[in-house]
PDB file of C-alpha atoms in Angstrom:
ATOM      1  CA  UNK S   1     101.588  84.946  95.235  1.00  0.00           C
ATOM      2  CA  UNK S   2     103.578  86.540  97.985  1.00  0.00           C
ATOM      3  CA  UNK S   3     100.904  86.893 100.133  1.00  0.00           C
ATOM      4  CA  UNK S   4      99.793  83.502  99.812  1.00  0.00           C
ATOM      5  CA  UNK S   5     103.066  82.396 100.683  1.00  0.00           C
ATOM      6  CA  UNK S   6     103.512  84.390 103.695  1.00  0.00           C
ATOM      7  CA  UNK S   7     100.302  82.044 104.592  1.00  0.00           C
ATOM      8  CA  UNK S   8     101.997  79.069 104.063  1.00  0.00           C
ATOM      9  CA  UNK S   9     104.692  79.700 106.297  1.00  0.00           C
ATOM     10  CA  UNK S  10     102.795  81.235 109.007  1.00  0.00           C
ATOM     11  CA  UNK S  11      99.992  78.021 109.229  1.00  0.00           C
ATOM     12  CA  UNK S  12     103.072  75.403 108.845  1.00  0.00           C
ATOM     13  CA  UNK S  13     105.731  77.556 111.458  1.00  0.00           C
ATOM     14  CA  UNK S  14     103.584  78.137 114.387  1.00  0.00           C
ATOM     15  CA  UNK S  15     100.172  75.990 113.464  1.00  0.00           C
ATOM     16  CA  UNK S  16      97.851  79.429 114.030  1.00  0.00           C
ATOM     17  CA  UNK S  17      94.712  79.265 113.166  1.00  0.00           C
ATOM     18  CA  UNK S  18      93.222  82.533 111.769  1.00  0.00           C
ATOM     19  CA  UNK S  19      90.035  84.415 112.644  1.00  0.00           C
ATOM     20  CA  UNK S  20      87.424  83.700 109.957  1.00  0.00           C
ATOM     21  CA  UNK S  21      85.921  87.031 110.153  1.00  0.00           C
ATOM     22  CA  UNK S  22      89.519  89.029 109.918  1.00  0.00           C
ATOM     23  CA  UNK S  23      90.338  87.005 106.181  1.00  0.00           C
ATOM     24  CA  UNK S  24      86.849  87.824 104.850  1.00  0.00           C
ATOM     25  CA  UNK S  25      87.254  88.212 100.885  1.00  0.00           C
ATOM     26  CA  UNK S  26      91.256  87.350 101.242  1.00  0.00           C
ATOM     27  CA  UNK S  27      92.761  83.912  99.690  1.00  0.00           C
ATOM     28  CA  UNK S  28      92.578  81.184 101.708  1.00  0.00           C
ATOM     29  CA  UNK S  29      94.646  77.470 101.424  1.00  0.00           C
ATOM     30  CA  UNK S  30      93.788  73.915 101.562  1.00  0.00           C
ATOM     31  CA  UNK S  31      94.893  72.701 105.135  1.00  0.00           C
ATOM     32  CA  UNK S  32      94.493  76.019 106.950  1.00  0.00           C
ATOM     33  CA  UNK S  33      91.811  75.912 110.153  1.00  0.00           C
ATOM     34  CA  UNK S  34      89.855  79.302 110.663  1.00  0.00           C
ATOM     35  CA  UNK S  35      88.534  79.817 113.998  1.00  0.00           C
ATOM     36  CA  UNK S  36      84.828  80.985 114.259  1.00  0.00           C
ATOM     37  CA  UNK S  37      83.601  84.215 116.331  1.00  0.00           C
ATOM     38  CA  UNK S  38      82.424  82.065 119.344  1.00  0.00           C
ATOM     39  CA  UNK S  39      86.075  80.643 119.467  1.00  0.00           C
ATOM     40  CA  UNK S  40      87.795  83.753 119.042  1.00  0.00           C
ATOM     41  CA  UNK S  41      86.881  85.164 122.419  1.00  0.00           C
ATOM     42  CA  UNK S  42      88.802  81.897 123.580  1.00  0.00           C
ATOM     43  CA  UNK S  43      91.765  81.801 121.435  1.00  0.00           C
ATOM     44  CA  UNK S  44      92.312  85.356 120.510  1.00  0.00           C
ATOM     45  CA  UNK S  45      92.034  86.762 116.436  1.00  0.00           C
ATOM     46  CA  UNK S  46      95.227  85.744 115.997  1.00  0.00           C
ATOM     47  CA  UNK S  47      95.917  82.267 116.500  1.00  0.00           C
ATOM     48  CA  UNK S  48      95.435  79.482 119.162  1.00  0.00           C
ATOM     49  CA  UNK S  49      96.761  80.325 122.691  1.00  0.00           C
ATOM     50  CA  UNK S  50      95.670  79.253 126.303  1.00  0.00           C
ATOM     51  CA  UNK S  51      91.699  79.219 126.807  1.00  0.00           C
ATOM     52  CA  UNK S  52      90.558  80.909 130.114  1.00  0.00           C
ATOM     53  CA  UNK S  53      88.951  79.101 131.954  1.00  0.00           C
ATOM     54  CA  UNK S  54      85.097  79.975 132.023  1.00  0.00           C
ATOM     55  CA  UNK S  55      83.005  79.156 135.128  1.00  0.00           C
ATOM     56  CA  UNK S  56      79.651  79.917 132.646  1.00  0.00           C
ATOM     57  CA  UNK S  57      81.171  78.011 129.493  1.00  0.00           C
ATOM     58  CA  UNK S  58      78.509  75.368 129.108  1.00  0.00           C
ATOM     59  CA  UNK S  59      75.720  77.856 129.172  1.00  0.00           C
ATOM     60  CA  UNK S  60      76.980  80.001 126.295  1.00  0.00           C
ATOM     61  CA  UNK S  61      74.955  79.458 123.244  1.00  0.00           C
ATOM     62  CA  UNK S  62      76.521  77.550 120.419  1.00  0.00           C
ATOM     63  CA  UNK S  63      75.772  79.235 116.792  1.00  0.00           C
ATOM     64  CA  UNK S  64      75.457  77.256 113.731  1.00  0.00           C
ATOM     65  CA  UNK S  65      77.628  77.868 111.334  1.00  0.00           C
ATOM     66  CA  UNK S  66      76.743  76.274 107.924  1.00  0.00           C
ATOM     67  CA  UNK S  67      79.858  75.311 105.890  1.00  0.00           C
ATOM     68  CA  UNK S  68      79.605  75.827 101.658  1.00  0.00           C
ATOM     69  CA  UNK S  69      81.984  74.790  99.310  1.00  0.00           C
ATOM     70  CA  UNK S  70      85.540  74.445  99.715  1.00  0.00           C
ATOM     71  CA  UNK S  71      85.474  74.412 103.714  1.00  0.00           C
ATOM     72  CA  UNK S  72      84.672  71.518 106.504  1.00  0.00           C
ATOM     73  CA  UNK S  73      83.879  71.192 109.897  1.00  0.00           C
ATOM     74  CA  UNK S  74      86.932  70.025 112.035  1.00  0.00           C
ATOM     75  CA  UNK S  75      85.893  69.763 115.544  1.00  0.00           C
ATOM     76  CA  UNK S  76      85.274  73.592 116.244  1.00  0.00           C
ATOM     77  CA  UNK S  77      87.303  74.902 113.550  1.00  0.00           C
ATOM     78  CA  UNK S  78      86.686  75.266 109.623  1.00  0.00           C
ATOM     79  CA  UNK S  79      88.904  73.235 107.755  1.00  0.00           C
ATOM     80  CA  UNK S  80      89.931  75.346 104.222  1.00  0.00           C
ATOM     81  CA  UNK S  81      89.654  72.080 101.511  1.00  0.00           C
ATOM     82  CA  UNK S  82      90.491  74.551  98.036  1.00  0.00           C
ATOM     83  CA  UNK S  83      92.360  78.001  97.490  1.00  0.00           C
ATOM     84  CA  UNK S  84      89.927  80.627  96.886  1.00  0.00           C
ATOM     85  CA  UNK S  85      88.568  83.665  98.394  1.00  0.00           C
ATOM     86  CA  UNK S  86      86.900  83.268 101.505  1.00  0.00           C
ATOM     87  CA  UNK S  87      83.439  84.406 101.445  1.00  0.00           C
ATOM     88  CA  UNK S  88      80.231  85.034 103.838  1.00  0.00           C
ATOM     89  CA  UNK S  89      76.467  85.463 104.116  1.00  0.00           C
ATOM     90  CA  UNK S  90      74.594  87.268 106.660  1.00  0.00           C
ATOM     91  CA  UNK S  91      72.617  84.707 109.000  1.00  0.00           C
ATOM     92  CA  UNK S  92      69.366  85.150 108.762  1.00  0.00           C
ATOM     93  CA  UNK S  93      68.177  84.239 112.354  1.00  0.00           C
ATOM     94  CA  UNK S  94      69.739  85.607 115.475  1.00  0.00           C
ATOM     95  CA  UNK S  95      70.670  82.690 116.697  1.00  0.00           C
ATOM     96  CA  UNK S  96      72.366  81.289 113.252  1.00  0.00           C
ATOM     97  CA  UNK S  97      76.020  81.927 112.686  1.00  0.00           C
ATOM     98  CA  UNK S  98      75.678  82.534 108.569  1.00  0.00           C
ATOM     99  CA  UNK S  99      76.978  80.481 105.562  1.00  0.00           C
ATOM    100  CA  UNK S 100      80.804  80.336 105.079  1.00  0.00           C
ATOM    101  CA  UNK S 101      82.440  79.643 102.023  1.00  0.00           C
ATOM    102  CA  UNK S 102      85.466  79.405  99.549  1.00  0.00           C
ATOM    103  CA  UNK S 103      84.782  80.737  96.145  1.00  0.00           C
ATOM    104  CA  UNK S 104      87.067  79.424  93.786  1.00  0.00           C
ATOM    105  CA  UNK S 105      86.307  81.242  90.815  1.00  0.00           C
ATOM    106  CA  UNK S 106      86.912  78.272  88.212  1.00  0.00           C
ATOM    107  CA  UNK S 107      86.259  79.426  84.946  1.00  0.00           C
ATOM    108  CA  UNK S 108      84.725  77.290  82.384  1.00  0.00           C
ATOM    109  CA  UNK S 109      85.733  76.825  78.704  1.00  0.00           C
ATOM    110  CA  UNK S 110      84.590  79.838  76.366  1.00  0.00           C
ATOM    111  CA  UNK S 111      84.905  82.283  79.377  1.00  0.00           C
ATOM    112  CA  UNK S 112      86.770  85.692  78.691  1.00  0.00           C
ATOM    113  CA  UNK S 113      89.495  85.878  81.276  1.00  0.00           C
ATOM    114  CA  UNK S 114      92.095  89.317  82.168  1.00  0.00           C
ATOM    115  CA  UNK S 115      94.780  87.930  84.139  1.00  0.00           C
ATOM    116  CA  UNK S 116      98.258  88.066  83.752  1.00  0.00           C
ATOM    117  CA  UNK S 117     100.958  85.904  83.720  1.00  0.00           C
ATOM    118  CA  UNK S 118     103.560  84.907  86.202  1.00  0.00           C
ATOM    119  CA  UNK S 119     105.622  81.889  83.956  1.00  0.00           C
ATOM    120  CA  UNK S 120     105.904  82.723  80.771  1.00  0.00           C
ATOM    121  CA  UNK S 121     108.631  80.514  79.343  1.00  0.00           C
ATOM    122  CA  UNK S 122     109.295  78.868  76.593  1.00  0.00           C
ATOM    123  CA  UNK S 123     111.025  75.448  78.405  1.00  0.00           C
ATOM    124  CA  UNK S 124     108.385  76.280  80.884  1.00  0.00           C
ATOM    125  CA  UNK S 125     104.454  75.206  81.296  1.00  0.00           C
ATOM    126  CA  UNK S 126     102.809  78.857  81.673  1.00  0.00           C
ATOM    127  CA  UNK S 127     101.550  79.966  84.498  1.00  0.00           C
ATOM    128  CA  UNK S 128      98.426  82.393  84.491  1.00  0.00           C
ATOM    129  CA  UNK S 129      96.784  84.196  87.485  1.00  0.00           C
ATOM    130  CA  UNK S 130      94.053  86.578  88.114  1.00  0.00           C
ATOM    131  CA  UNK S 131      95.256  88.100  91.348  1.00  0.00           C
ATOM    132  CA  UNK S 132      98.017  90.589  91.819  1.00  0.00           C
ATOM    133  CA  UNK S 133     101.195  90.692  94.142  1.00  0.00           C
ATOM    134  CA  UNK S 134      98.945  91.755  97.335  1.00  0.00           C
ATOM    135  CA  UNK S 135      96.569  88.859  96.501  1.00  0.00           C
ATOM    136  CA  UNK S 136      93.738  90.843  95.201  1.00  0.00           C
ATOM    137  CA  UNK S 137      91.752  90.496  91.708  1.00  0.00           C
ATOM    138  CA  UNK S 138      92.081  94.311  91.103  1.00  0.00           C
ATOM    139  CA  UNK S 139      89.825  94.088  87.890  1.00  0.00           C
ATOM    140  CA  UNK S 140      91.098  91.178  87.373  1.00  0.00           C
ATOM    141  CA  UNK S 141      88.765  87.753  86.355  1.00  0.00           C
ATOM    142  CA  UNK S 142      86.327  86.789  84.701  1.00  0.00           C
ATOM    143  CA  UNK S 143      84.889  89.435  82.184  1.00  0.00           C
ATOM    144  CA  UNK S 144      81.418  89.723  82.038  1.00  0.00           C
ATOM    145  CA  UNK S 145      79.089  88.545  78.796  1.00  0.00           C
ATOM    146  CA  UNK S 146      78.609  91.725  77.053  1.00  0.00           C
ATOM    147  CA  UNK S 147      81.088  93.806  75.384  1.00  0.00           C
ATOM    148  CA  UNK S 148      82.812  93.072  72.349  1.00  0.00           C
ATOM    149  CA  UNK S 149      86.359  91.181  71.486  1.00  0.00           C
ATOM    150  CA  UNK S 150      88.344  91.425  68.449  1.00  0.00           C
ATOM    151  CA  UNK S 151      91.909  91.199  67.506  1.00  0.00           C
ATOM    152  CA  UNK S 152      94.447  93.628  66.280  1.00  0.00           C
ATOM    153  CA  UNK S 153      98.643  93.788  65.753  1.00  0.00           C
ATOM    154  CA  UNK S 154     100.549  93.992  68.825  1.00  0.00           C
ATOM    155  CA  UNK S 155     102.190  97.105  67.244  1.00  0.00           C
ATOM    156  CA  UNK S 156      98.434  99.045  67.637  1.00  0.00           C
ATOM    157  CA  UNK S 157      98.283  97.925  71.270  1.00  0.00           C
ATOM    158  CA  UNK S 158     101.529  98.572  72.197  1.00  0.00           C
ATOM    159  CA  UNK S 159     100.847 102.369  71.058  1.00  0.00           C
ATOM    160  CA  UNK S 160      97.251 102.469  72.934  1.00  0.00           C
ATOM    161  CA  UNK S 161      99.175 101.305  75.925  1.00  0.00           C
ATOM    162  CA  UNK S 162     101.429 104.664  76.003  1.00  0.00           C
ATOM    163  CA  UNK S 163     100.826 106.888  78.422  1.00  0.00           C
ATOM    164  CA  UNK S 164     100.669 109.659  75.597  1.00  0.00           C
ATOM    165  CA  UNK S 165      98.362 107.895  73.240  1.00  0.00           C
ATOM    166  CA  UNK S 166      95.942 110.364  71.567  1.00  0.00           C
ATOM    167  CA  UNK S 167      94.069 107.598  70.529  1.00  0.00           C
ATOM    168  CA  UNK S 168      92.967 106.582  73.539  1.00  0.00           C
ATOM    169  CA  UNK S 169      92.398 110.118  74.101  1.00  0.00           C
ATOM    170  CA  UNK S 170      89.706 110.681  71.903  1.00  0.00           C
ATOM    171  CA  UNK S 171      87.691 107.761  72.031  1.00  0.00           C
ATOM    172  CA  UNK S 172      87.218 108.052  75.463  1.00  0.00           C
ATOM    173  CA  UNK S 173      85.611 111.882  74.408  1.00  0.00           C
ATOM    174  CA  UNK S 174      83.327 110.123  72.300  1.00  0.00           C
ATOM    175  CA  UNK S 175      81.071 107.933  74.364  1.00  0.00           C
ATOM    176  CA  UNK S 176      81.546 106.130  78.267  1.00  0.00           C
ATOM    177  CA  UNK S 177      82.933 102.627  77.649  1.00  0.00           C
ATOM    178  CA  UNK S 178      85.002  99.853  79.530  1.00  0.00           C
ATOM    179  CA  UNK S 179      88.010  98.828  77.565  1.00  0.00           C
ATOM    180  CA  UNK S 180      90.614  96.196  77.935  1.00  0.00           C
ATOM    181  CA  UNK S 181      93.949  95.558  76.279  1.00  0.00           C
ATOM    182  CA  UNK S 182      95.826  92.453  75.784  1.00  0.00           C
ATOM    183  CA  UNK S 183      99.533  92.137  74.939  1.00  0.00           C
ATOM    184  CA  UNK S 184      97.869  89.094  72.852  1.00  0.00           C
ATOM    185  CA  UNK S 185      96.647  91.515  70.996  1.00  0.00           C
ATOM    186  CA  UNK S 186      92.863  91.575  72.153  1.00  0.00           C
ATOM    187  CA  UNK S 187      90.878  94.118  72.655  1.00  0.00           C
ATOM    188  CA  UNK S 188      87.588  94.240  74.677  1.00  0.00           C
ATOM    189  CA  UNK S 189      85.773  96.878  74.538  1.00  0.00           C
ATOM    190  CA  UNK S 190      82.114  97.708  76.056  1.00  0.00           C
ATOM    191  CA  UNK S 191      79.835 101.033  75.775  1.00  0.00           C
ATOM    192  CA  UNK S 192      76.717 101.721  76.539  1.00  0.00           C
ATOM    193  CA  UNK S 193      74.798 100.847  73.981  1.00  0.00           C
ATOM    194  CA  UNK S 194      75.463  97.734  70.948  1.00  0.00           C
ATOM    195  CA  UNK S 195      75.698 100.313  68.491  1.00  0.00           C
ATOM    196  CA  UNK S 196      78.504 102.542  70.391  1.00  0.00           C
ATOM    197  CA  UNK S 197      80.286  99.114  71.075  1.00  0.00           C
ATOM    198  CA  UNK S 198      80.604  98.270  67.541  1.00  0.00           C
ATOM    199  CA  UNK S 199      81.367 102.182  66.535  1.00  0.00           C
ATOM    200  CA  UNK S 200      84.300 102.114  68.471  1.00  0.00           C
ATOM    201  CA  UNK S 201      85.390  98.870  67.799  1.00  0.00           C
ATOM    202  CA  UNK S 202      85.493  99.632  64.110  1.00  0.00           C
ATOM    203  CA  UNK S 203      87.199 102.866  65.297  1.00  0.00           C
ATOM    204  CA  UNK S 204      90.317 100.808  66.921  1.00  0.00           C
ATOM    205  CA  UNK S 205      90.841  98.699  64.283  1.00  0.00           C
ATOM    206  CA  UNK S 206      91.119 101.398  61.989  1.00  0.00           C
ATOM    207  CA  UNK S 207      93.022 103.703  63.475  1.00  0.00           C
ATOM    208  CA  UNK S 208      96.196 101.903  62.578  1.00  0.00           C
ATOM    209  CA  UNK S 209      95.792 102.814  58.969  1.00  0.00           C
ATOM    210  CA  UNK S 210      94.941 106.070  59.652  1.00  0.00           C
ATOM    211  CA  UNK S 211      97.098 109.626  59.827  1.00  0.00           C
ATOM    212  CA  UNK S 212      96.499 111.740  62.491  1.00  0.00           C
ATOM    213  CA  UNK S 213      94.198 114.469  60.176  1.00  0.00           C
ATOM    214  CA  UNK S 214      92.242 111.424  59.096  1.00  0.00           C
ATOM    215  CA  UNK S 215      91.516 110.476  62.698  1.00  0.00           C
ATOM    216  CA  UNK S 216      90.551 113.889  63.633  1.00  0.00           C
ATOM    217  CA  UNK S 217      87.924 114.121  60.879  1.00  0.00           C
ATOM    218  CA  UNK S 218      86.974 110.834  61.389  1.00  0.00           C
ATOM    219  CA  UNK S 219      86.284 112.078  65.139  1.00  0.00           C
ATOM    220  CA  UNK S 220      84.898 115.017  64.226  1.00  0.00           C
ATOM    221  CA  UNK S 221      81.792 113.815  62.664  1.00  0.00           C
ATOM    222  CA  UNK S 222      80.966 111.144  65.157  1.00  0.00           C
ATOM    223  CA  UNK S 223      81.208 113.944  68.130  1.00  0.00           C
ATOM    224  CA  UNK S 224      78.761 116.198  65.767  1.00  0.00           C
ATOM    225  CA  UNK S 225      76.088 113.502  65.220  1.00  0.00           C
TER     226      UNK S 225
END
C-alpha cells in the first residue's frame, strides 16, 4: 500500500509518465500513462522532459504495440484503466512491439485466497489484500486447486505458528508438502501424493489431543512404513 501510494503522488505532483518496461510485474493505477520503448529514447525512463529534436524522426520505424486488458492507447502513451500488475509478452515478429497488459488477479467465488488483512475493525468494513508493504504478492494469492483445507482451534495454530513448534518439526520429516496457516483457523496443506495429503491432514488435527510420547509413536511408525 505504501508503494502504491508513493505512485499516486509522484503521477499527480509532477505528471511523469513511467517507462513501461522499468514497472514490468510492479502495480500499476488507473490514470497513470506509461511511455513505450520507442518514446523512451525521447523522453527519458523517467518521466516526460524536452524531446531532441531529430533530423531522421519520420524515418524511424513505428512498432505496434498491442494493448490487453486494463490498458489503452492515449496518443503515444498507454493509458493504465485498472490496478493490477503490469504484465508483457514477447513479440513475436521483429518488427511487433509485444502485448501489454494489466492483470488484475480478480478472484472468483469458491477460490482459496492467502492474503492478509490491512482493516480489521469491528466499526470498520474489512479490508483484505494479497500484496505486502513493498507491493509484492510474496506467496501471496490465489492458491492453487489441489491440496487439502480443513479447520482446526485457533489455540492449535497459534502453537504451529511458534518458532519452536515440534510439531511442525516432525511433519515436515515425514514427507515434502506445502502448508499454509490461517489465524482463521485454516489449514491448507498439500504433499505429494492424495494419500500423504490426507495422512498429514489427519495428523494436524490430531495432534491437539495428543501428548508429546503419543506423537512420537504416532511418528514413529509412519517414518518406518
Amino acid at each position: 500500500m505504501a508503494e502504491a501510494a508513493a505512485v499516486v503522488a509522484e503521477s499527480l505532483a509532477g505528471y511523469r509518465a513511467r517507462a513501461a518496461r522499468a514497472v514490468l510485474e510492479q502495480v500499476v493505477l488507473p490514470g497513470e500513462e506509461l511511455l513505450l520503448p520507442e518514446q523512451e529514447d525521447g523522453e527519458g525512463p523517467g518521466g516526460a522532459g524536452e524531446r531532441p529534436l531529430r533530423l531522421n524522426a519520420g524515418a524511424r520505424s513505428r512498432r505496434r504495440v498491442v494493448c490487453g486488458p486494463g490498458l489503452r492507447r492515449c496518443g503515444d502513451r498507454l493509458l493504465v484503466t485498472k490496478c493490477g500488475r503490469l504484465r508483457h509478452k514477447e513479440p513475436g515478429s521483429g518488427n511487433d512491439g509485444g502485448v501489454y497488459w494489466v492483470d488484475s488477479q480478480q478472484k472468483r467465488v469458491g477460490d482459496l485466497i492467502y492474503g492478509q488483512f490491512v482493516v480489521a475493525n469491528k466499526d470498520m468494513e474489512p479490508e483484505m489484500v494479497c500484496i505486502d508493504s513493498c507491493g509484492r504478492a510474496n506467496g501471496m494469492g490465489v492458491i492453487g486447486q489441489d491440496g487439502l483445507l480443513f479447520k482446526v482451534t485457533l489455540g492449535l495454530i497459534r502453537r504451529l505458528l511458534a518458532s519452536d513448534c515440534e510439531i511442525l518439526q516432525e511433519v515436515g520429516k515425514l514427507y515434502p508438502l506445502e502448508i499454509v496457516f490461517g489465524m482463521n483457523g485454516r489449514i491448507w496443506v498439500k504433499a505429494k501424493t492424495i494419500q500423504q495429503t490426507l495422512i498429514l491432514a489427519n495428523i494436524l488435527e490430531a495432534c491437539e489431543h495428543m501428548t508429546a510420547d503419543q506423537r512420537k509413536q504416532i511418528f514413529s511408525r509412519l517414518a518406518e512404513s
